[in-house]
mmCIF file of C-alpha atoms and ligand atoms in Angstrom:
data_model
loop_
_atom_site.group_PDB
_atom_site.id
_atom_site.type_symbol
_atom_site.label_atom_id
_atom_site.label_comp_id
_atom_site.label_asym_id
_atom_site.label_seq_id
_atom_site.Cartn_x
_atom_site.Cartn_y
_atom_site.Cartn_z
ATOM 1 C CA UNK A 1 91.270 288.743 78.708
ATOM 2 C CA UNK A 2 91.265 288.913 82.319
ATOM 3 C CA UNK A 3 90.475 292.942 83.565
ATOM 4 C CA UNK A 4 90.039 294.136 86.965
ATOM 5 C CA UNK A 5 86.574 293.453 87.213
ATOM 6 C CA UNK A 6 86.929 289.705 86.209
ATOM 7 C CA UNK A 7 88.267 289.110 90.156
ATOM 8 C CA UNK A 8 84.766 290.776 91.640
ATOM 9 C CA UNK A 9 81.901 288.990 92.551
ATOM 10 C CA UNK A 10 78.338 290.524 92.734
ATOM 11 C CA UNK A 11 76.150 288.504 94.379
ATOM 12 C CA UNK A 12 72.158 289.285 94.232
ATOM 13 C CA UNK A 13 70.041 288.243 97.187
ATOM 14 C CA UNK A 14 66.021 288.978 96.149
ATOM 15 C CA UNK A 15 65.322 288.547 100.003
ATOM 16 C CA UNK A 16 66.844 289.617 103.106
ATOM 17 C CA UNK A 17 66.951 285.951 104.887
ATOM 18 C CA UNK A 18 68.865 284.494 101.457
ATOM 19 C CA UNK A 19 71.209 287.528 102.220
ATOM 20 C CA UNK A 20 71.747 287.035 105.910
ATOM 21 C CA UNK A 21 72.536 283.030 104.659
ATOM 22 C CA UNK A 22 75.245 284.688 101.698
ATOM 23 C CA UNK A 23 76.571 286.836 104.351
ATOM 24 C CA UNK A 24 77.135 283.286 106.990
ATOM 25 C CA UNK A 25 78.196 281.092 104.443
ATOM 26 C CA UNK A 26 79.485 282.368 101.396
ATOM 27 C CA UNK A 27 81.601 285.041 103.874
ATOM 28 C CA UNK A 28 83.389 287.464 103.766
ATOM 29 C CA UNK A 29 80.915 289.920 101.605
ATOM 30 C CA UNK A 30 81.085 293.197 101.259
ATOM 31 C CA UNK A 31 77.053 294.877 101.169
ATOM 32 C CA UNK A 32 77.126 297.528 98.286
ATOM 33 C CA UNK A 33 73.886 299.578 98.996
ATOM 34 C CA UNK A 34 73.424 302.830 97.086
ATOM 35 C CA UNK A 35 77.344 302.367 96.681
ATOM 36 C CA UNK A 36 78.672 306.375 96.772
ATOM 37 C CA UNK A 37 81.587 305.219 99.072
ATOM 38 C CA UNK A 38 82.308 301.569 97.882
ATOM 39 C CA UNK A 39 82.887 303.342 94.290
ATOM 40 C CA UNK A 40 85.362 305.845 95.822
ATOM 41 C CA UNK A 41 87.178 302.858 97.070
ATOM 42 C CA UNK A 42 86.740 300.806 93.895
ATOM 43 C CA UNK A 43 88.598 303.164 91.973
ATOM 44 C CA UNK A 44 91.128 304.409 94.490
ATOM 45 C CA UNK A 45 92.176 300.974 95.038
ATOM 46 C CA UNK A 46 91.113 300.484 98.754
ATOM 47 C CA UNK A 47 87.879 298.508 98.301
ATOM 48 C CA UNK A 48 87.200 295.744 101.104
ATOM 49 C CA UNK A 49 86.007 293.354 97.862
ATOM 50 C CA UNK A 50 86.715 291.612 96.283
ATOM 51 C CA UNK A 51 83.153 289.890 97.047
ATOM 52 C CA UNK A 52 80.157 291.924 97.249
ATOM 53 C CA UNK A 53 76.455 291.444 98.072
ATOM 54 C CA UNK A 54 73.509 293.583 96.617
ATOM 55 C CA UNK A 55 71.204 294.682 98.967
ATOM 56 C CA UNK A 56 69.354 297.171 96.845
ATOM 57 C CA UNK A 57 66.696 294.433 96.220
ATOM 58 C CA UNK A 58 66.017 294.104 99.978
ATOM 59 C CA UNK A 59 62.199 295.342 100.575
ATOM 60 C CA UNK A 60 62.441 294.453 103.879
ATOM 61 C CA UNK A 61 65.295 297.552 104.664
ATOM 62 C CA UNK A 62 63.205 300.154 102.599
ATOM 63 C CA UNK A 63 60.481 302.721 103.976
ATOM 64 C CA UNK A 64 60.217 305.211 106.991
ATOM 65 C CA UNK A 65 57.588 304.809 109.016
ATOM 66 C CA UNK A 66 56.014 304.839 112.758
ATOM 67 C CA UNK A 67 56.028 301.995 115.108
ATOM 68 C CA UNK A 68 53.779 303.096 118.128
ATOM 69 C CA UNK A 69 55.745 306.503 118.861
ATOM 70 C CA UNK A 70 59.194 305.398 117.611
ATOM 71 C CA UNK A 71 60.180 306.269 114.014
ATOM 72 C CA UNK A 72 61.705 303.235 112.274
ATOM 73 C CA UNK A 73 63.972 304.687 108.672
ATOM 74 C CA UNK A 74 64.685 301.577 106.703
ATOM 75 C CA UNK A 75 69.149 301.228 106.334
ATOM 76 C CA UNK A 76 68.152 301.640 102.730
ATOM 77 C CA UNK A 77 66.652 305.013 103.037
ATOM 78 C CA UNK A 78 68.238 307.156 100.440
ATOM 79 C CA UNK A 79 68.750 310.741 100.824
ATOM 80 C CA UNK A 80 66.439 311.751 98.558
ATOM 81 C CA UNK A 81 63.474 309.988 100.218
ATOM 82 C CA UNK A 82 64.370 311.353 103.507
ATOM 83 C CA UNK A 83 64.102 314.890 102.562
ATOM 84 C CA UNK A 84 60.969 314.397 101.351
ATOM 85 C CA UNK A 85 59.057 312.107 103.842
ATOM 86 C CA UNK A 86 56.780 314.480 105.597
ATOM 87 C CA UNK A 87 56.784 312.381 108.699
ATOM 88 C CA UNK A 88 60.509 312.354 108.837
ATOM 89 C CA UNK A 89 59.929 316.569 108.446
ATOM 90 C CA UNK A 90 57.768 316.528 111.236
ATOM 91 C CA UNK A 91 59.625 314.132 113.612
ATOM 92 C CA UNK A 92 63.097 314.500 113.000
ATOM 93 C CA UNK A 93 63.404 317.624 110.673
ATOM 94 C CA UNK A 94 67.155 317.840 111.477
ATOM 95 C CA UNK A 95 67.736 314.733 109.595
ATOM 96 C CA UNK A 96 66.238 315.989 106.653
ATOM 97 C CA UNK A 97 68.346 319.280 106.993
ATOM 98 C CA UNK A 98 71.385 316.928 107.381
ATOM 99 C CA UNK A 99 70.543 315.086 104.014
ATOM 100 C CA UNK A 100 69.835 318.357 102.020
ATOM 101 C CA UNK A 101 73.684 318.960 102.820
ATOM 102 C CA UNK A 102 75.011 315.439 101.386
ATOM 103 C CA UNK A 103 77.069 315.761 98.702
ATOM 104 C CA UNK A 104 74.357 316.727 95.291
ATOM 105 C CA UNK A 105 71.384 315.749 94.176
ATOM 106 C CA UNK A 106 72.879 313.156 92.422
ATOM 107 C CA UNK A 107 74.827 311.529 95.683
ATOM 108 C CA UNK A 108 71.323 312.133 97.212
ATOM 109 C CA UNK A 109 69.553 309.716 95.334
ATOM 110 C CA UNK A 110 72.050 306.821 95.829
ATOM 111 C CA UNK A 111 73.110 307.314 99.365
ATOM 112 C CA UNK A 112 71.164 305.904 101.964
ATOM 113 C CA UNK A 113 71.408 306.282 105.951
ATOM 114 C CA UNK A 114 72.710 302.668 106.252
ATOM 115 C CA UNK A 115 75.892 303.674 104.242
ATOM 116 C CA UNK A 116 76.245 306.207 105.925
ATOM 117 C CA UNK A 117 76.281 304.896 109.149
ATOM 118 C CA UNK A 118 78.405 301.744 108.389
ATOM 119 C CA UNK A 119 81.056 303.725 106.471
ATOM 120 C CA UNK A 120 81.690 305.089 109.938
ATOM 121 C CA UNK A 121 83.598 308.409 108.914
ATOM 122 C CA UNK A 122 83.581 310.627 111.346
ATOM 123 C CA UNK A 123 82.426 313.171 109.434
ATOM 124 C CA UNK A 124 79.523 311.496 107.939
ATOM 125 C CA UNK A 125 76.441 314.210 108.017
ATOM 126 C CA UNK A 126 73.348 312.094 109.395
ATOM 127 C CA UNK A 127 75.727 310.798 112.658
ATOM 128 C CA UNK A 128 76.024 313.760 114.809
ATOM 129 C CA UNK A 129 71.860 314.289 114.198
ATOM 130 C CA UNK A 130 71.525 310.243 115.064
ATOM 131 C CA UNK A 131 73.591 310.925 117.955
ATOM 132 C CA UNK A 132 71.722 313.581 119.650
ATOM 133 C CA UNK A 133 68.356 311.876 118.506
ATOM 134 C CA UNK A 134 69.487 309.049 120.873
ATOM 135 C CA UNK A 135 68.620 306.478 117.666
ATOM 136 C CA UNK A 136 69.127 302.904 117.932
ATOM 137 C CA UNK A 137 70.715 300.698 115.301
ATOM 138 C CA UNK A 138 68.999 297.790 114.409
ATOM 139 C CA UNK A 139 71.328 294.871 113.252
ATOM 140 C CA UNK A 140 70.299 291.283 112.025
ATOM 141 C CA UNK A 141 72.150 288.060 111.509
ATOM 142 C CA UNK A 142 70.642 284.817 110.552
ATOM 143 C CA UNK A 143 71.331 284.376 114.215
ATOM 144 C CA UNK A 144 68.499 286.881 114.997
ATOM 145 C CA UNK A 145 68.124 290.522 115.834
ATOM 146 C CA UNK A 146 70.292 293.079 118.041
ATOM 147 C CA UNK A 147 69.861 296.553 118.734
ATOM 148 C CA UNK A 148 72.635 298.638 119.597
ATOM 149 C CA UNK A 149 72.586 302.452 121.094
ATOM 150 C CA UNK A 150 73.977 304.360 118.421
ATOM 151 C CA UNK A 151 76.123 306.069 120.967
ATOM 152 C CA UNK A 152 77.839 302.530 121.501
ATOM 153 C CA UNK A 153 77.876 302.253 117.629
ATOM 154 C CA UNK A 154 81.608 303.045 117.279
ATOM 155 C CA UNK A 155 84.192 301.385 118.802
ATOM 156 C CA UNK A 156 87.214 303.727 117.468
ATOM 157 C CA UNK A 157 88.210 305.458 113.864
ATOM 158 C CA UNK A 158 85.882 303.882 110.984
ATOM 159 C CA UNK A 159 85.747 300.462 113.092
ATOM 160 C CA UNK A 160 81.615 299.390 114.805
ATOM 161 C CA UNK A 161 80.418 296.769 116.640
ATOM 162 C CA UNK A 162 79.022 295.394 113.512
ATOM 163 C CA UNK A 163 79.835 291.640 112.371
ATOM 164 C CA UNK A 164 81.100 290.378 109.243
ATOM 165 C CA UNK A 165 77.409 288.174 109.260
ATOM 166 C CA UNK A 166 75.378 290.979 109.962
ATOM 167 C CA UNK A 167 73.247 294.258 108.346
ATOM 168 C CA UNK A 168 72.515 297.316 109.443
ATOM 169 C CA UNK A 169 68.726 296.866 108.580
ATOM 170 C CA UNK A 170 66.908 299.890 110.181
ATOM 171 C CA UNK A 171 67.714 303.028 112.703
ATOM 172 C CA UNK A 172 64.605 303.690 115.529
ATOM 173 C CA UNK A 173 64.659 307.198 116.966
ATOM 174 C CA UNK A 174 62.515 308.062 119.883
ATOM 175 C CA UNK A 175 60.314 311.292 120.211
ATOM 176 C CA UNK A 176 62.664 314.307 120.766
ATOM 177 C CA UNK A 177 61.492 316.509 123.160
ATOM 178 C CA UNK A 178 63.537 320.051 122.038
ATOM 179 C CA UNK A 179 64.217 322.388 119.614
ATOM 180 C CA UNK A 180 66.666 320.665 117.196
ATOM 181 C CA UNK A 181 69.447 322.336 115.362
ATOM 182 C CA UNK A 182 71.735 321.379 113.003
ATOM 183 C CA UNK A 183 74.990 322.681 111.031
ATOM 184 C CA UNK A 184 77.349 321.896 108.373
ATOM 185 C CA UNK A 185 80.405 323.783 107.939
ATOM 186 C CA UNK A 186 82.085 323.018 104.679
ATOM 187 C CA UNK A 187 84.343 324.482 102.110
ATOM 188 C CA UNK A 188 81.343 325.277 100.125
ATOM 189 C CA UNK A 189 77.801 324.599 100.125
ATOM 190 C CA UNK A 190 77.740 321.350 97.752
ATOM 191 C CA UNK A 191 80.307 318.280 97.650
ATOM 192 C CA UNK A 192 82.022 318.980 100.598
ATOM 193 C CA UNK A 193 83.075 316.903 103.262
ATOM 194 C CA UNK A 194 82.530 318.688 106.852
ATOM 195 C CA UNK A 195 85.428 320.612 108.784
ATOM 196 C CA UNK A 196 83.112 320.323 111.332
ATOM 197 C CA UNK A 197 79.241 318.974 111.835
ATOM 198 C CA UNK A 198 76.832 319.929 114.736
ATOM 199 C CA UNK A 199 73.744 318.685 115.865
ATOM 200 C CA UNK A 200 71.932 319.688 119.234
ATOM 201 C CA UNK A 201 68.905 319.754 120.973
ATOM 202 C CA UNK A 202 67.556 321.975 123.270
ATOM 203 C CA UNK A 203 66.078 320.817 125.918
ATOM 204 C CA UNK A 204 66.096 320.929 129.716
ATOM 205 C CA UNK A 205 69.072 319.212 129.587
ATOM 206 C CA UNK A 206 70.587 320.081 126.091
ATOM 207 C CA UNK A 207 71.904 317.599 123.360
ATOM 208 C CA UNK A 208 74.947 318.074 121.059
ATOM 209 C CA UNK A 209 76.557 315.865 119.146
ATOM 210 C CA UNK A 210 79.651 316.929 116.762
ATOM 211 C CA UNK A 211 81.660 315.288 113.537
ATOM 212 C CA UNK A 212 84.921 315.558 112.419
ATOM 213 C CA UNK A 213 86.622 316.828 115.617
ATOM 214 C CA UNK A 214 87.903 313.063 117.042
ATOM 215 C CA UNK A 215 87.963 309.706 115.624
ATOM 216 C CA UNK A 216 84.233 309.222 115.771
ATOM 217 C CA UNK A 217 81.257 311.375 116.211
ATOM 218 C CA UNK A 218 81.024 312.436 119.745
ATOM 219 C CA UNK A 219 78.059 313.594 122.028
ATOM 220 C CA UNK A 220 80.142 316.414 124.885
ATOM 221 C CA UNK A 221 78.734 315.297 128.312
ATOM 222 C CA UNK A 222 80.490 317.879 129.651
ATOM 223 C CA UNK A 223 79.403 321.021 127.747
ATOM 224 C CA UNK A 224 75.900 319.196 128.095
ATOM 225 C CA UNK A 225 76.146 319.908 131.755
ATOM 226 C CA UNK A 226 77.443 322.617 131.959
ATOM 227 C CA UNK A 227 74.665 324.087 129.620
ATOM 228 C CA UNK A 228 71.961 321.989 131.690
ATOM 229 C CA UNK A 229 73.148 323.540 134.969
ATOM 230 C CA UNK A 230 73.176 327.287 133.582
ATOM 231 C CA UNK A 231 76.444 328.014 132.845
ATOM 232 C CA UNK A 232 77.034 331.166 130.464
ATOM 233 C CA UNK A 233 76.973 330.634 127.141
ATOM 234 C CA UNK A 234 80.813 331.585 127.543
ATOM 235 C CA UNK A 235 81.888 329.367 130.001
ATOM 236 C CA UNK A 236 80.161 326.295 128.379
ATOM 237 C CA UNK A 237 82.535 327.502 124.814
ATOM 238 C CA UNK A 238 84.899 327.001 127.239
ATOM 239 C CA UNK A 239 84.509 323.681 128.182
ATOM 240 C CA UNK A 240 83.764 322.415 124.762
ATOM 241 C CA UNK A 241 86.562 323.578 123.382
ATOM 242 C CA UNK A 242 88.664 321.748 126.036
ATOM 243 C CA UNK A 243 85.909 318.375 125.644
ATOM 244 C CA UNK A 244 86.634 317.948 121.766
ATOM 245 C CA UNK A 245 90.022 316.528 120.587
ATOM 246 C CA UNK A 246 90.088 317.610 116.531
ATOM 247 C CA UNK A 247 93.185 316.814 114.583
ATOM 248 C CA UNK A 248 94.860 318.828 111.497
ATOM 249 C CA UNK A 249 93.797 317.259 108.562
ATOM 250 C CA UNK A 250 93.830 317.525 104.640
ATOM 251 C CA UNK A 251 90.302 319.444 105.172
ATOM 252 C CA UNK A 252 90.839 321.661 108.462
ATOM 253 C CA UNK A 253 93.250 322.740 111.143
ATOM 254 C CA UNK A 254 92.665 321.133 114.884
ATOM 255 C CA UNK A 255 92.830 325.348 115.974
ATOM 256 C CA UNK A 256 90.041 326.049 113.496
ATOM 257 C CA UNK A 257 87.921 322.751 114.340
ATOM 258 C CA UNK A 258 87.933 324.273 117.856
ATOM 259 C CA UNK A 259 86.740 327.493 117.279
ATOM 260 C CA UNK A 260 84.153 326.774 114.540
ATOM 261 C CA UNK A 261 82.424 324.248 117.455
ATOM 262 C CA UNK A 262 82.457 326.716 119.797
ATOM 263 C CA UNK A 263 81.435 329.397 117.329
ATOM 264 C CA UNK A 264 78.163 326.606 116.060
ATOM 265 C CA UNK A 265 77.656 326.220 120.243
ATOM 266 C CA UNK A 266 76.893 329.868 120.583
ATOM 267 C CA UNK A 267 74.703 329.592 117.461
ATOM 268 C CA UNK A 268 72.786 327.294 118.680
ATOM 269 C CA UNK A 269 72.278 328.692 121.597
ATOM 270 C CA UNK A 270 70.756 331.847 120.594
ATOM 271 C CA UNK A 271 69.251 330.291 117.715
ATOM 272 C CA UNK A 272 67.009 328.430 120.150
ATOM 273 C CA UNK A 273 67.083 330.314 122.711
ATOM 274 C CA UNK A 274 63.527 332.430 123.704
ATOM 275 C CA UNK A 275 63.730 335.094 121.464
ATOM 276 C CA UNK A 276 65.767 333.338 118.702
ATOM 277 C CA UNK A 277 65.073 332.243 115.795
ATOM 278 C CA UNK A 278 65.278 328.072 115.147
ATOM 279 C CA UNK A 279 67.060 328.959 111.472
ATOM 280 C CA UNK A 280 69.268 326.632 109.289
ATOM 281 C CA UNK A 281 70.650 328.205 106.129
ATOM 282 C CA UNK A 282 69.940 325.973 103.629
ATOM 283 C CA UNK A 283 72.851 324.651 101.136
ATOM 284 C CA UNK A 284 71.209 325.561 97.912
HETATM 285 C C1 FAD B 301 80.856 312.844 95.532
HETATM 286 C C2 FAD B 301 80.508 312.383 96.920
HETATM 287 C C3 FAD B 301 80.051 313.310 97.849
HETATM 288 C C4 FAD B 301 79.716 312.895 99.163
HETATM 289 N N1 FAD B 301 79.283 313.827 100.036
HETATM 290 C C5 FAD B 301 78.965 313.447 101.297
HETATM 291 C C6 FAD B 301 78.527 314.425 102.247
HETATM 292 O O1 FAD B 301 78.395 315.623 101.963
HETATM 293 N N2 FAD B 301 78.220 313.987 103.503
HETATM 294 C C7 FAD B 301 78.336 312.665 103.861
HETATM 295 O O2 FAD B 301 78.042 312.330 105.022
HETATM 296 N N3 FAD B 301 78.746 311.737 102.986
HETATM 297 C C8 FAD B 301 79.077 312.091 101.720
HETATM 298 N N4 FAD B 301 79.515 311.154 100.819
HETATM 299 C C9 FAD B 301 79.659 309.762 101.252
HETATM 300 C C10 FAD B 301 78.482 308.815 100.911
HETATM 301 O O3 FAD B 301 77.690 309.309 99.859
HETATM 302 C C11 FAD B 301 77.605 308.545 102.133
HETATM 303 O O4 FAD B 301 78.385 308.021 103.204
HETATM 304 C C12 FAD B 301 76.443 307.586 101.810
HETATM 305 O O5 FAD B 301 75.473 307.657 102.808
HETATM 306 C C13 FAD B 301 76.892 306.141 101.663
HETATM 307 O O6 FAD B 301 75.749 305.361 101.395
HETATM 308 P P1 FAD B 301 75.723 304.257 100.252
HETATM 309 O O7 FAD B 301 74.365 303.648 100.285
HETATM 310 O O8 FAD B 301 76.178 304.787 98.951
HETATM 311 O O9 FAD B 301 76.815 303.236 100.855
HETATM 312 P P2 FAD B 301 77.769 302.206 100.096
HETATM 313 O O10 FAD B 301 78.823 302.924 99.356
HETATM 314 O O11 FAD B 301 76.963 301.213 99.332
HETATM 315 O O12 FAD B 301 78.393 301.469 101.383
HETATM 316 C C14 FAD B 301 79.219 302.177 102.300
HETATM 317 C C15 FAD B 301 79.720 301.187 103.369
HETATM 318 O O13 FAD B 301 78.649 300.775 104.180
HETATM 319 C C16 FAD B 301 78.440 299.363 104.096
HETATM 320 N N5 FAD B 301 76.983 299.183 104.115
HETATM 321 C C17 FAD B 301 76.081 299.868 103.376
HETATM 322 N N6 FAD B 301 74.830 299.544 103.740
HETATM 323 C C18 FAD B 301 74.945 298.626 104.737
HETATM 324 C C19 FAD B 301 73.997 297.914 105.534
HETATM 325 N N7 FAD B 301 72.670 298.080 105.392
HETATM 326 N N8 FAD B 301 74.472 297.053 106.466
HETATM 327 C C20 FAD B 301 75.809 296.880 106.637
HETATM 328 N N9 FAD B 301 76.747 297.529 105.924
HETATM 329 C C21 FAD B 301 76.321 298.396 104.974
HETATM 330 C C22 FAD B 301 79.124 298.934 102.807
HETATM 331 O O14 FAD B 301 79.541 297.594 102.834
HETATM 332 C C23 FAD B 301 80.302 299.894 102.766
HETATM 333 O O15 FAD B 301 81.332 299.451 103.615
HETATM 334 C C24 FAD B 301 79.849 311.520 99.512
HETATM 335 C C25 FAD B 301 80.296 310.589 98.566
HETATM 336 C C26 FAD B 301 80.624 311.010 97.284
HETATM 337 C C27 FAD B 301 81.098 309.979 96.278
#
């Protein structure tokens, strides 16, 4: 008897060159990595199958480690393992932070930082900390190896520069130089999507990097600046809230998506500031 699974394929690659070939020849494939959002889409009908390549056997887009000074997180991190690599703690804490906040434990040990970053939702919670940490994504074809800004990532609302023959198969981060801050605002503290995500870093000239407030995650130049050049923390609400273009949606109100940012930008600010305090409540 013929059931909906008898039109999916699964194919299993043990290596990531005989999945790069699956990917150019046996086209088009969709990966399935720790597979939290291809299941959503499975069962709501709005799957990109109905071909699909396993790339949970790939060794070669596992591990976090150090190359010389830049931090290298394999696509197939999960969140699990990022919250508790100590290097990842002491390089990049804020991406740790940002994974305590996905979804549950459960979603946690699935989900990895290359789904994540593929499924291209705006309000995905590692993007805006990416963003700010001025990562690079590392993409590989059978064709050979390209690394894209992450900032030049997305191209518009769930659509990247990624190609139908290619993988996401690691993110590099440079040294941040900064106190680094991030924040998740959420209907409650687990298993919810963001009405609005902020990451930032302060530095001479400050980094901040929002979710969920236009059709891709967005770093604000302008508020930047105005920060950088030493603006009140006032005027630079002020300019944010005019920089970001949020949009009513099942989740939030555009009105409230502007004044929670600008609410998080004073946060931050004194948060970091000299006398403040660096804090991040922690979801559970
Ligand atoms: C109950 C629930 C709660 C959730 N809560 C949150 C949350 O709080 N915050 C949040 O940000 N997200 C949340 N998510 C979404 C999801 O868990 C994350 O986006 C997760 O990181 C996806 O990773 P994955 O490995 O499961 O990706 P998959 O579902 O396997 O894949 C997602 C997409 O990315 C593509 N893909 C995956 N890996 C690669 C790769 N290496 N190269 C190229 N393409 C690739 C797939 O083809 C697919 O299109 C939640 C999901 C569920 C079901």
């Amino acid at each position: 008897m013929a059931t909906v699974l008898s039109r999916l394929a699964l194919l299993q690659p043990g290596t990531l060159a005989e999945a790069l070939r699956l990917l150019r020849d046996e086209g088009p494939l969709v990966p399935l990595a720790g597979c939290t959002d291809v299941y959503v889409g499975l069962h709501f009908g709005s799957a990109l199958g109905p071909r699909f390549l396993d790339i949970q056997r790939l060794r070669e887009l596992r591990g976090i480690r150090l190359r010389g000074e830049t931090l290298v997180i394999g696509a197939m991190a999960t969140y699990a393992e990022l919250i508790a690599s100590p290097l990842l703690r002491r390089r990049l804490p804020i991406l740790a932070e940002a994974s305590r906040w996905v979804g549950s434990p459960q979603i946690q040990n699935r989900g990895t930082i290359g789904g994540n970053i593929a499924n291209a939702s705006p309000a995905g919670d590692t993007l805006p900390v990416l963003a700010v940490a001025e990562a690079t994504v590392v993409l590989r074809s059978v064709d050979g190896e390209r690394r894209v800004p992450f900032v030049s990532f997305y191209t518009g609302y769930r659509q990247t520069v990624l190609r139908p023959d290619e993988l996401i198969v690691a993110v590099e981060v440079p040294p941040v130089e900064g106190r680094q801050w991030f924040r998740k605002v959420g209907t409650r503290a687990a298993q919810a999507i963001s009405k609005v995500v902020m990451a930032a870093v302060r530095a001479p000239h400050p980094r901040i990097a929002i979710g969920s407030v236009a059709p891709t995650v967005v770093r604000v130049p302008r508020t930047e600046a105005a920060l950088a050049g030493g603006t009140t923390i006032a005027e630079a609400q002020a300019v944010l809230m005019d920089e970001i273009q949020p949009i009513d949606d099942l989740r939030s109100t555009a009105v409230y998506r502007r004044r929670v940012s600008a609410n998080l930008l004073a946060q931050f600010w004194s948060d970091t500031g000299r006398r403040g305090r660096a804090r991040t409540p922690q979801p559970r």
